[in-house]
Short mmCIF file of N, CA, C and O in Angstrom, two decimals:
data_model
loop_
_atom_site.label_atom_id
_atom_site.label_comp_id
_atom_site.label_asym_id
_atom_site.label_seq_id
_atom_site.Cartn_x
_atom_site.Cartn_y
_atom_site.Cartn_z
N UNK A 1 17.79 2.47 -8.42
CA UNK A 1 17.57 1.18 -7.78
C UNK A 1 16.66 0.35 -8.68
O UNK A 1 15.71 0.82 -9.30
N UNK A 2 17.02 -0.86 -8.69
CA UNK A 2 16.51 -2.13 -9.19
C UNK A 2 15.45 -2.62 -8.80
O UNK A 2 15.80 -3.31 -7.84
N UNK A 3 13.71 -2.76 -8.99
CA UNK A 3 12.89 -3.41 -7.89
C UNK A 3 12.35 -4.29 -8.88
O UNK A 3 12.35 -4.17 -10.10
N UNK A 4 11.87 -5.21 -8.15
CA UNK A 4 11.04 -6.45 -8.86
C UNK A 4 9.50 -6.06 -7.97
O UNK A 4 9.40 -5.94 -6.75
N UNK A 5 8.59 -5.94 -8.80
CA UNK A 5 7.05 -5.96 -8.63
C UNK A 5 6.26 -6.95 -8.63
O UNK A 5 6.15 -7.63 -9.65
N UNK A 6 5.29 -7.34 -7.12
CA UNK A 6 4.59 -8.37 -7.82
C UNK A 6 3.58 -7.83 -8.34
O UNK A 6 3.18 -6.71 -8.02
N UNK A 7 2.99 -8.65 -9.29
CA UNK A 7 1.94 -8.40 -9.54
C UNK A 7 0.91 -9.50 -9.18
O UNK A 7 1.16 -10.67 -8.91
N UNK A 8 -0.40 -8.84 -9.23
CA UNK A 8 -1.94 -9.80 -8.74
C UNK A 8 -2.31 -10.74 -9.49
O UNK A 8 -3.51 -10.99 -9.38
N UNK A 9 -1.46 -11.72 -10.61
CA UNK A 9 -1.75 -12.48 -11.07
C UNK A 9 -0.53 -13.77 -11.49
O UNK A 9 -0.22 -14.50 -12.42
N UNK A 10 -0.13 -13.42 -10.04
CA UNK A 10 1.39 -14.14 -9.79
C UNK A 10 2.86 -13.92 -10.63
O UNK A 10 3.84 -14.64 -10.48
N UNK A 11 2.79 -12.86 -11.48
CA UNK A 11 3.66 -12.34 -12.19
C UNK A 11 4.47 -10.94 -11.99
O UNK A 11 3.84 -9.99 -11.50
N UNK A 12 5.54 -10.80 -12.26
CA UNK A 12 6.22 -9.51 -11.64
C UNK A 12 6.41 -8.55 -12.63
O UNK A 12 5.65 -8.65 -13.59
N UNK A 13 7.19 -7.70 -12.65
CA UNK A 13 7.92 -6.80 -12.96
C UNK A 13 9.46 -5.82 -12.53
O UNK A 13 9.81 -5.31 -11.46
N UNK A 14 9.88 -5.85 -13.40
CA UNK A 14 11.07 -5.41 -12.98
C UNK A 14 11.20 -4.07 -13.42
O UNK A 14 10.94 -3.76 -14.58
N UNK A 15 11.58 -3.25 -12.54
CA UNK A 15 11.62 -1.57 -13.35
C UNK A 15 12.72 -0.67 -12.50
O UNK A 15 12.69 -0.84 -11.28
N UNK A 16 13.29 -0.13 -12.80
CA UNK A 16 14.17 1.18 -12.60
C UNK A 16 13.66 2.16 -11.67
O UNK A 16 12.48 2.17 -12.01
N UNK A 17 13.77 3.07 -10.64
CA UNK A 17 13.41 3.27 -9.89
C UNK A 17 14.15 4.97 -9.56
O UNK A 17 15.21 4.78 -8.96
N UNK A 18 13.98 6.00 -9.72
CA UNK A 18 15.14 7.21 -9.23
C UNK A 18 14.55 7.20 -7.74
O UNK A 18 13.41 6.98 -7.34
N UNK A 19 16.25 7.65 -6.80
CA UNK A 19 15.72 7.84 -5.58
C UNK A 19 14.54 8.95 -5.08
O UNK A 19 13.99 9.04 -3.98
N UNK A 20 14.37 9.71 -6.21
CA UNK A 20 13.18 11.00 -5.65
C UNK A 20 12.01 10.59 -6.22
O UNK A 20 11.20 11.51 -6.12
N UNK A 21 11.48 9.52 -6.85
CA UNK A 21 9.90 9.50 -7.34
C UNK A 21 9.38 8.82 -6.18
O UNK A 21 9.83 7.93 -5.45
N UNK A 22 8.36 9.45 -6.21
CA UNK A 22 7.32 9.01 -5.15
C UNK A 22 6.63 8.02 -5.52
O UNK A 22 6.55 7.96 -6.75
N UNK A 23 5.94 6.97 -4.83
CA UNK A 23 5.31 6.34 -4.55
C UNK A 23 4.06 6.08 -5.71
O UNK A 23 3.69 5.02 -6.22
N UNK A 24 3.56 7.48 -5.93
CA UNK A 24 2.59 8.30 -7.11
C UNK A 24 3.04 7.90 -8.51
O UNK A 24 2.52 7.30 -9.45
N UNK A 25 4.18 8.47 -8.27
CA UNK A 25 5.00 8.33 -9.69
C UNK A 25 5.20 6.51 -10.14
O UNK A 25 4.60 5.87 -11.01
N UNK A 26 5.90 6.21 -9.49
CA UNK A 26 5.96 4.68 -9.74
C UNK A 26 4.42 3.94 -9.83
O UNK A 26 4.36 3.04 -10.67
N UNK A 27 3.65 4.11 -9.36
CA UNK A 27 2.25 3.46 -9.43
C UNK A 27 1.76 3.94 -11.26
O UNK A 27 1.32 3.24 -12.17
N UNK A 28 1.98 4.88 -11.22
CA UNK A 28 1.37 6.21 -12.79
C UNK A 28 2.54 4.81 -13.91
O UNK A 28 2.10 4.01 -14.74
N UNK A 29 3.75 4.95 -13.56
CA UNK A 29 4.53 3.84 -14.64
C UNK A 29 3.99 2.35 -14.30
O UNK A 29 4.05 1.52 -15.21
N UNK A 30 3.52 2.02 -13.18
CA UNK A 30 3.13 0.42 -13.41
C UNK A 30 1.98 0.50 -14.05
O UNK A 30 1.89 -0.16 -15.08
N UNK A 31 1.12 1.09 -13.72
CA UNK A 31 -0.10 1.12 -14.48
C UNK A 31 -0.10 1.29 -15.97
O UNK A 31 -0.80 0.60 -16.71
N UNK A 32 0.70 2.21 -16.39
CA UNK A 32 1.08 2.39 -17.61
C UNK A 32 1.71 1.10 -18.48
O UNK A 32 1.32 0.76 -19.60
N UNK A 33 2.61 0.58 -17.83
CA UNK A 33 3.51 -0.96 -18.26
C UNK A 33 2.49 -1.79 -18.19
O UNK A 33 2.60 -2.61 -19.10
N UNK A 34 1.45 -1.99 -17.48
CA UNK A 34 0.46 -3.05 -17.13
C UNK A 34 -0.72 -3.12 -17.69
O UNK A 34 -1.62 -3.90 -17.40
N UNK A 35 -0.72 -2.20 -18.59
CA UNK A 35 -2.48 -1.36 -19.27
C UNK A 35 -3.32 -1.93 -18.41
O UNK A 35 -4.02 -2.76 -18.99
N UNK A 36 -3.60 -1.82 -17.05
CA UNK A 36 -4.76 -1.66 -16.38
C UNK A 36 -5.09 -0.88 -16.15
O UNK A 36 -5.77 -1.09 -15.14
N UNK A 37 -5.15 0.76 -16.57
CA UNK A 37 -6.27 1.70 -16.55
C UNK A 37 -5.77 2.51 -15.47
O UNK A 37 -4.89 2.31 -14.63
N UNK A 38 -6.45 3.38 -15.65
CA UNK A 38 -6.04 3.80 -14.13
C UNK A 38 -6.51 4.56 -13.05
O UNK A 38 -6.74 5.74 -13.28
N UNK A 39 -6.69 4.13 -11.94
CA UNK A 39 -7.19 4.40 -11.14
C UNK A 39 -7.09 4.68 -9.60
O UNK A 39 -5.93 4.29 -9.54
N UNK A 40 -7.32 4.99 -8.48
CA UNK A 40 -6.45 5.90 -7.30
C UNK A 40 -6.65 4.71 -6.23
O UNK A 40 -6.51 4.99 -5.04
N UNK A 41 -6.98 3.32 -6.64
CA UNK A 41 -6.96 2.05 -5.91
C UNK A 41 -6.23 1.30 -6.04
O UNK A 41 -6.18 0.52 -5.08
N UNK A 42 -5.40 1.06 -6.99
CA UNK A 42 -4.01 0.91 -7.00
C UNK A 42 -2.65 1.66 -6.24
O UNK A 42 -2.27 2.83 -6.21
N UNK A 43 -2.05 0.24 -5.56
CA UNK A 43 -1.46 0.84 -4.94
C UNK A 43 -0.25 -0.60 -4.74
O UNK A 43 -0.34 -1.80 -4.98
N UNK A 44 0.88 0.29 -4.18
CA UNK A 44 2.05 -0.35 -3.96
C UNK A 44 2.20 -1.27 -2.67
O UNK A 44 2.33 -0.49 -1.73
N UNK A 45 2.24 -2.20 -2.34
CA UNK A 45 2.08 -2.74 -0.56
C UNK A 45 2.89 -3.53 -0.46
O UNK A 45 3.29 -4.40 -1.23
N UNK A 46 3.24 -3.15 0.76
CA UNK A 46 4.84 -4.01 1.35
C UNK A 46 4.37 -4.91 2.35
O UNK A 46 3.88 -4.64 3.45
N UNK A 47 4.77 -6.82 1.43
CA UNK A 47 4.73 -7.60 2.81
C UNK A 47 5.63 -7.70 3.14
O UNK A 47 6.66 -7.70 2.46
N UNK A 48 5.49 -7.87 4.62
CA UNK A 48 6.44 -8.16 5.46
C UNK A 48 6.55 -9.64 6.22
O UNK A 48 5.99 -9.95 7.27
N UNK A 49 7.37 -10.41 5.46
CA UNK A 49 6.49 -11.84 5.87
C UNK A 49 7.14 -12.42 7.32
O UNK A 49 6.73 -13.44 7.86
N UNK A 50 8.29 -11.54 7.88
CA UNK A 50 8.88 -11.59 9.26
C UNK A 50 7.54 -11.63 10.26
O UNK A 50 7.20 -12.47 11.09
N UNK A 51 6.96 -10.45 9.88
CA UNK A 51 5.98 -10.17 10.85
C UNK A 51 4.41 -10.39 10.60
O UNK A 51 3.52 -9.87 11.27
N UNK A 52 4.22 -11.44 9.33
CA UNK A 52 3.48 -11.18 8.61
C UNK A 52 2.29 -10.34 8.48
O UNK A 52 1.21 -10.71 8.93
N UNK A 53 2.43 -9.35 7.95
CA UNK A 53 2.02 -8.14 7.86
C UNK A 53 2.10 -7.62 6.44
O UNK A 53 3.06 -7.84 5.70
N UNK A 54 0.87 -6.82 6.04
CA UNK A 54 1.09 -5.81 4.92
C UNK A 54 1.37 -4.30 5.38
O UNK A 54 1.41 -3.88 6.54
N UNK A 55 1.54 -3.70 4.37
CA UNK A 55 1.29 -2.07 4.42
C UNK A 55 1.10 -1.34 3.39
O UNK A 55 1.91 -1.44 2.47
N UNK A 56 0.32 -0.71 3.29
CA UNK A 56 -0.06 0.24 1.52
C UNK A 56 0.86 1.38 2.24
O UNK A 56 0.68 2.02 3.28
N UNK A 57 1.79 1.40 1.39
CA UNK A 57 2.52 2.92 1.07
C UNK A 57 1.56 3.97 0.35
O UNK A 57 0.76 3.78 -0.57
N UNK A 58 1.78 4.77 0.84
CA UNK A 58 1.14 5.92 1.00
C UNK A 58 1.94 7.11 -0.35
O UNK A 58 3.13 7.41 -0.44
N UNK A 59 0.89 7.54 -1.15
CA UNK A 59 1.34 8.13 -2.48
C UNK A 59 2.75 8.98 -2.32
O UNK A 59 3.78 8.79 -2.97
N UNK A 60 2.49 10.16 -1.07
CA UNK A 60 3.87 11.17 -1.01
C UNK A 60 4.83 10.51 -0.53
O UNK A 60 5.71 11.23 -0.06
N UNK A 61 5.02 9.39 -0.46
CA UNK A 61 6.07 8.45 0.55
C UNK A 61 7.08 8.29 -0.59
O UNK A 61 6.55 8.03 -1.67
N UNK A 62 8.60 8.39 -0.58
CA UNK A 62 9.82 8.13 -1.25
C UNK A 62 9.92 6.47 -0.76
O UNK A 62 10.15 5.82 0.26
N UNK A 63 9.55 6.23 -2.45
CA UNK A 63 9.74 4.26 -2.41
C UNK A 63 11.21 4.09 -2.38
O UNK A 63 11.28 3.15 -1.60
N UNK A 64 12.13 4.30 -2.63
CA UNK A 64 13.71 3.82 -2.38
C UNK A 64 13.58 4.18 -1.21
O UNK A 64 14.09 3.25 -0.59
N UNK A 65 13.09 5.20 -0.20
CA UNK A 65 14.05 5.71 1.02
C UNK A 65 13.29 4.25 1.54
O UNK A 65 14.03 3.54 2.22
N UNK A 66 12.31 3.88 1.36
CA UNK A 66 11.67 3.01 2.03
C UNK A 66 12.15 1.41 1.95
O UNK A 66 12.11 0.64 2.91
N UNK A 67 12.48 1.18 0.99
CA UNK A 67 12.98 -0.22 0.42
C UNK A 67 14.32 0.16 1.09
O UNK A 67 14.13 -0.43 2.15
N UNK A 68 15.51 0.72 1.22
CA UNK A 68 16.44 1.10 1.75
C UNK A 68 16.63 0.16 2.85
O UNK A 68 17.48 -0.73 2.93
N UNK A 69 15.32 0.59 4.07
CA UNK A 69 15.54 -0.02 5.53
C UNK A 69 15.66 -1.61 4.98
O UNK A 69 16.54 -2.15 5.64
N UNK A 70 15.25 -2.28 4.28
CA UNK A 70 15.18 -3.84 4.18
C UNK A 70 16.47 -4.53 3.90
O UNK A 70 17.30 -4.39 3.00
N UNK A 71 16.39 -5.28 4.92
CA UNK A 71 17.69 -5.54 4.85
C UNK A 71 17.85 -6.47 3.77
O UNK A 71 16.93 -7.04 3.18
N UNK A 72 19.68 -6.63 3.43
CA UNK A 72 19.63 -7.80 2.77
C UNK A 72 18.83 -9.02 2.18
O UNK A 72 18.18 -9.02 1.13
N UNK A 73 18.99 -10.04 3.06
CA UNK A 73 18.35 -11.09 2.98
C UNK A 73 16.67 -11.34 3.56
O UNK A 73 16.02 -12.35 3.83
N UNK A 74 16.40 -10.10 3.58
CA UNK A 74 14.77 -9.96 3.88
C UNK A 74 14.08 -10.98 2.40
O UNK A 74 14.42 -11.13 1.22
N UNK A 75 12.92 -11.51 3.31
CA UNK A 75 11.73 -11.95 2.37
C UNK A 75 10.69 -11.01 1.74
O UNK A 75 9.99 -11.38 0.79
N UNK A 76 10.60 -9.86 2.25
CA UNK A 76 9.76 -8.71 1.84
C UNK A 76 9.38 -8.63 0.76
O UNK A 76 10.15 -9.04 -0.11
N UNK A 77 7.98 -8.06 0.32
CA UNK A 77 7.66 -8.37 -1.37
C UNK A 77 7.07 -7.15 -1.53
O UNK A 77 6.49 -6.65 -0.57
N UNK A 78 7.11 -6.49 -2.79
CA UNK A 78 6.35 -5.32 -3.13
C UNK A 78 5.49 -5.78 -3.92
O UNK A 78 5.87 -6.39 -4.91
N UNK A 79 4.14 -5.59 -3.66
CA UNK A 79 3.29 -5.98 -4.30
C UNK A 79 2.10 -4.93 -5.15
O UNK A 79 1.52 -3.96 -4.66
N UNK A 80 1.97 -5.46 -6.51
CA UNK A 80 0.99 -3.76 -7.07
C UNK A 80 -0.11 -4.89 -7.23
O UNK A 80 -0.21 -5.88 -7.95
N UNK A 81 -1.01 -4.22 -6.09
CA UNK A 81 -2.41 -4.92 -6.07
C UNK A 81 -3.77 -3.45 -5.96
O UNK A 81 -3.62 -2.31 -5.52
N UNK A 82 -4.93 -4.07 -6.53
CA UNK A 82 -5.98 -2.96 -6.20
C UNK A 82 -6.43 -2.76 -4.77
O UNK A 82 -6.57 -3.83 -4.18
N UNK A 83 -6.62 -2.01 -4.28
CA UNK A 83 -7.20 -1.72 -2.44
C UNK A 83 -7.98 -0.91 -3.09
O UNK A 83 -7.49 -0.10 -3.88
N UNK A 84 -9.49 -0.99 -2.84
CA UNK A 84 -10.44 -0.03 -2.67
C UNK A 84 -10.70 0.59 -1.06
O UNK A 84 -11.47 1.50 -0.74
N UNK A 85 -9.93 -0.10 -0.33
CA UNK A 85 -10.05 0.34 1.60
C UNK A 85 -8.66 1.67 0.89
O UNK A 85 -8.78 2.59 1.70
N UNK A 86 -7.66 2.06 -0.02
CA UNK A 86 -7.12 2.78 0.39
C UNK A 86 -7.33 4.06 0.46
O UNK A 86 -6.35 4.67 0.89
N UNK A 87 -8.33 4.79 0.18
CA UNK A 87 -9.03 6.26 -0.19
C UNK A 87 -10.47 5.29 0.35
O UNK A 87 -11.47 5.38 -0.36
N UNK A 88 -10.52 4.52 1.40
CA UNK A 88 -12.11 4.73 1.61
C UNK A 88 -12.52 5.63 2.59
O UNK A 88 -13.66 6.08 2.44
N UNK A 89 -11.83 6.04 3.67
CA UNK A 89 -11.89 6.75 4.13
C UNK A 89 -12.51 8.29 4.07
O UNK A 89 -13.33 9.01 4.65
N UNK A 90 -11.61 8.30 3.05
CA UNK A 90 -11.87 10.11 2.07
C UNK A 90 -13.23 10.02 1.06
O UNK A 90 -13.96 10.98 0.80
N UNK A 91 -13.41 8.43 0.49
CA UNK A 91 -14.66 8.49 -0.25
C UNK A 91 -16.03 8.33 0.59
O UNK A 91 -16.97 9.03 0.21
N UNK A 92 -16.16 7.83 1.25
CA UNK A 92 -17.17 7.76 1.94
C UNK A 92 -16.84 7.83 3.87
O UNK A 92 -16.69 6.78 4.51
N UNK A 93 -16.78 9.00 4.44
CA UNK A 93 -16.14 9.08 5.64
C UNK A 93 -17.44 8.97 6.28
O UNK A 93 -17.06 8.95 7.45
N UNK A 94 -18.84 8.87 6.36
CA UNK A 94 -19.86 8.89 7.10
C UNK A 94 -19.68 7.02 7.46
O UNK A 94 -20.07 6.61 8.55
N UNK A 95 -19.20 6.26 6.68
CA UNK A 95 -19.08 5.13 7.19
C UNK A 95 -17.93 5.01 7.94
O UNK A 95 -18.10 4.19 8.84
N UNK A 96 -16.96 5.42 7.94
CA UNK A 96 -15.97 5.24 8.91
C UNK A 96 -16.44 5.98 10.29
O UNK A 96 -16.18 5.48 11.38
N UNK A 97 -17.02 6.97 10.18
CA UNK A 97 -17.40 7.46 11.70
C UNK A 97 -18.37 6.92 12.43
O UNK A 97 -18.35 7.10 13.64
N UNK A 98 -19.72 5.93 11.66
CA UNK A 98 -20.37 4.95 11.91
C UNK A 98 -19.35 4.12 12.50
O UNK A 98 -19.05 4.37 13.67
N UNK A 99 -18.73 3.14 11.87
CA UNK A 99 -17.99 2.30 12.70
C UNK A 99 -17.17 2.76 13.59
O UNK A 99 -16.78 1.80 14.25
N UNK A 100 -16.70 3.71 13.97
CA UNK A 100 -15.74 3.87 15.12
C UNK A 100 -16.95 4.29 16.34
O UNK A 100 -16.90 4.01 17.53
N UNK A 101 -17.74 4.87 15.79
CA UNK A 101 -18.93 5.04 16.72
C UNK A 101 -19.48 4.10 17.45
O UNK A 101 -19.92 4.12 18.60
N UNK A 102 -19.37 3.06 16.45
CA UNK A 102 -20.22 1.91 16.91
C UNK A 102 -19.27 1.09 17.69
O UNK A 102 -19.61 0.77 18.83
N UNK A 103 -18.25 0.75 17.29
CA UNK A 103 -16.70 -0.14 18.42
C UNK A 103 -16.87 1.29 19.62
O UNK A 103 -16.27 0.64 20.48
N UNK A 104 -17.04 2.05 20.04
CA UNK A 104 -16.68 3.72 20.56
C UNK A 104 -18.31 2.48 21.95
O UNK A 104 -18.04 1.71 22.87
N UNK A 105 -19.35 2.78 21.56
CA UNK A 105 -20.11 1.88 22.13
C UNK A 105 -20.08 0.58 22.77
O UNK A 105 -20.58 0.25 23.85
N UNK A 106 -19.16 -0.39 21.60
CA UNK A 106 -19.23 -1.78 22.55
C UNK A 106 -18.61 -1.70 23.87
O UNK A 106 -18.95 -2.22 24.93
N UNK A 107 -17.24 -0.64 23.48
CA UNK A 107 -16.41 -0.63 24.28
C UNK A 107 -16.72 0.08 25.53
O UNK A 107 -16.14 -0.41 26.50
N UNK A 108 -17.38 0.99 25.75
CA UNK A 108 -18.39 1.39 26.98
C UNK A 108 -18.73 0.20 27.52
O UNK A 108 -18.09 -0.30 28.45
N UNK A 109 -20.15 -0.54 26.75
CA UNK A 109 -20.50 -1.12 26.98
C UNK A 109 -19.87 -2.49 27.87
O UNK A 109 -20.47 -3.17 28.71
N UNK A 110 -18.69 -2.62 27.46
CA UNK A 110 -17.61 -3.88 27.82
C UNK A 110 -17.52 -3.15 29.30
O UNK A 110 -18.17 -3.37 30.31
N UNK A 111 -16.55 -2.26 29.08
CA UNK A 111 -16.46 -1.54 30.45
C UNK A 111 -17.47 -1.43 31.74
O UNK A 111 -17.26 -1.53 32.95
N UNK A 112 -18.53 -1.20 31.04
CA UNK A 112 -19.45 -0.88 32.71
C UNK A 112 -19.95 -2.50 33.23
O UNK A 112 -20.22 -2.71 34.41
N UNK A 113 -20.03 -3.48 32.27
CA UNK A 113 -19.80 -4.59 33.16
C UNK A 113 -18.53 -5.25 33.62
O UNK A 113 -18.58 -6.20 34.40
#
């Protein structure tokens, strides 16, 4: 499969695609085509401008099975942009349990009045 990439500085790419590389794999060749270095914040994200919405695909995820569902004449864009939110979780998880802790509170709080 055929995909066009955007890239973060309003410019694309076009690259070749086998139906079994993951998500991983294709990020490892843009980075490589793009000499920006490389690093585990890069990542592939699908807008969806129907619903306008993003989504970071997720490394073990099969990018053709995924591009597949889009239909035809979809506006959808693949975009290779940096996310440092995508491994923030795993890098620093004492802040994510702070914040859910803390929404975990308002929301009590909302409730008993």
């Amino acid at each position: 499969l055929v995909i066009r990439v955007h890239m973060s500085d309003d410019s694309s790419k076009t690259m070749m695609v086998d139906e079994r590389q993951t998500v991983r794999q294709v990020l490892d060749n843009l980075m490589d085509k793009s000499h920006c270095g490389f690093s585990l914040d890069w990542s592939l994200v699908e807008t969806i401008s129907e619903l306008q919405m993003e989504r970071i695909f997720e490394d073990h995820e099969n990018l053709v099975e995924n591009l597949l569902n889009w239909t035809r004449d979809s506006q959808n864009k693949l975009m290779f942009v940096e996310r440092i939110e995508k491994y923030a979780l795993f890098k620093n998880p004492q802040v994510s349990i702070m914040l859910f802790h803390q929404s975990c509170i308002i929301v009590t709080e909302q409730n008993e009045n």
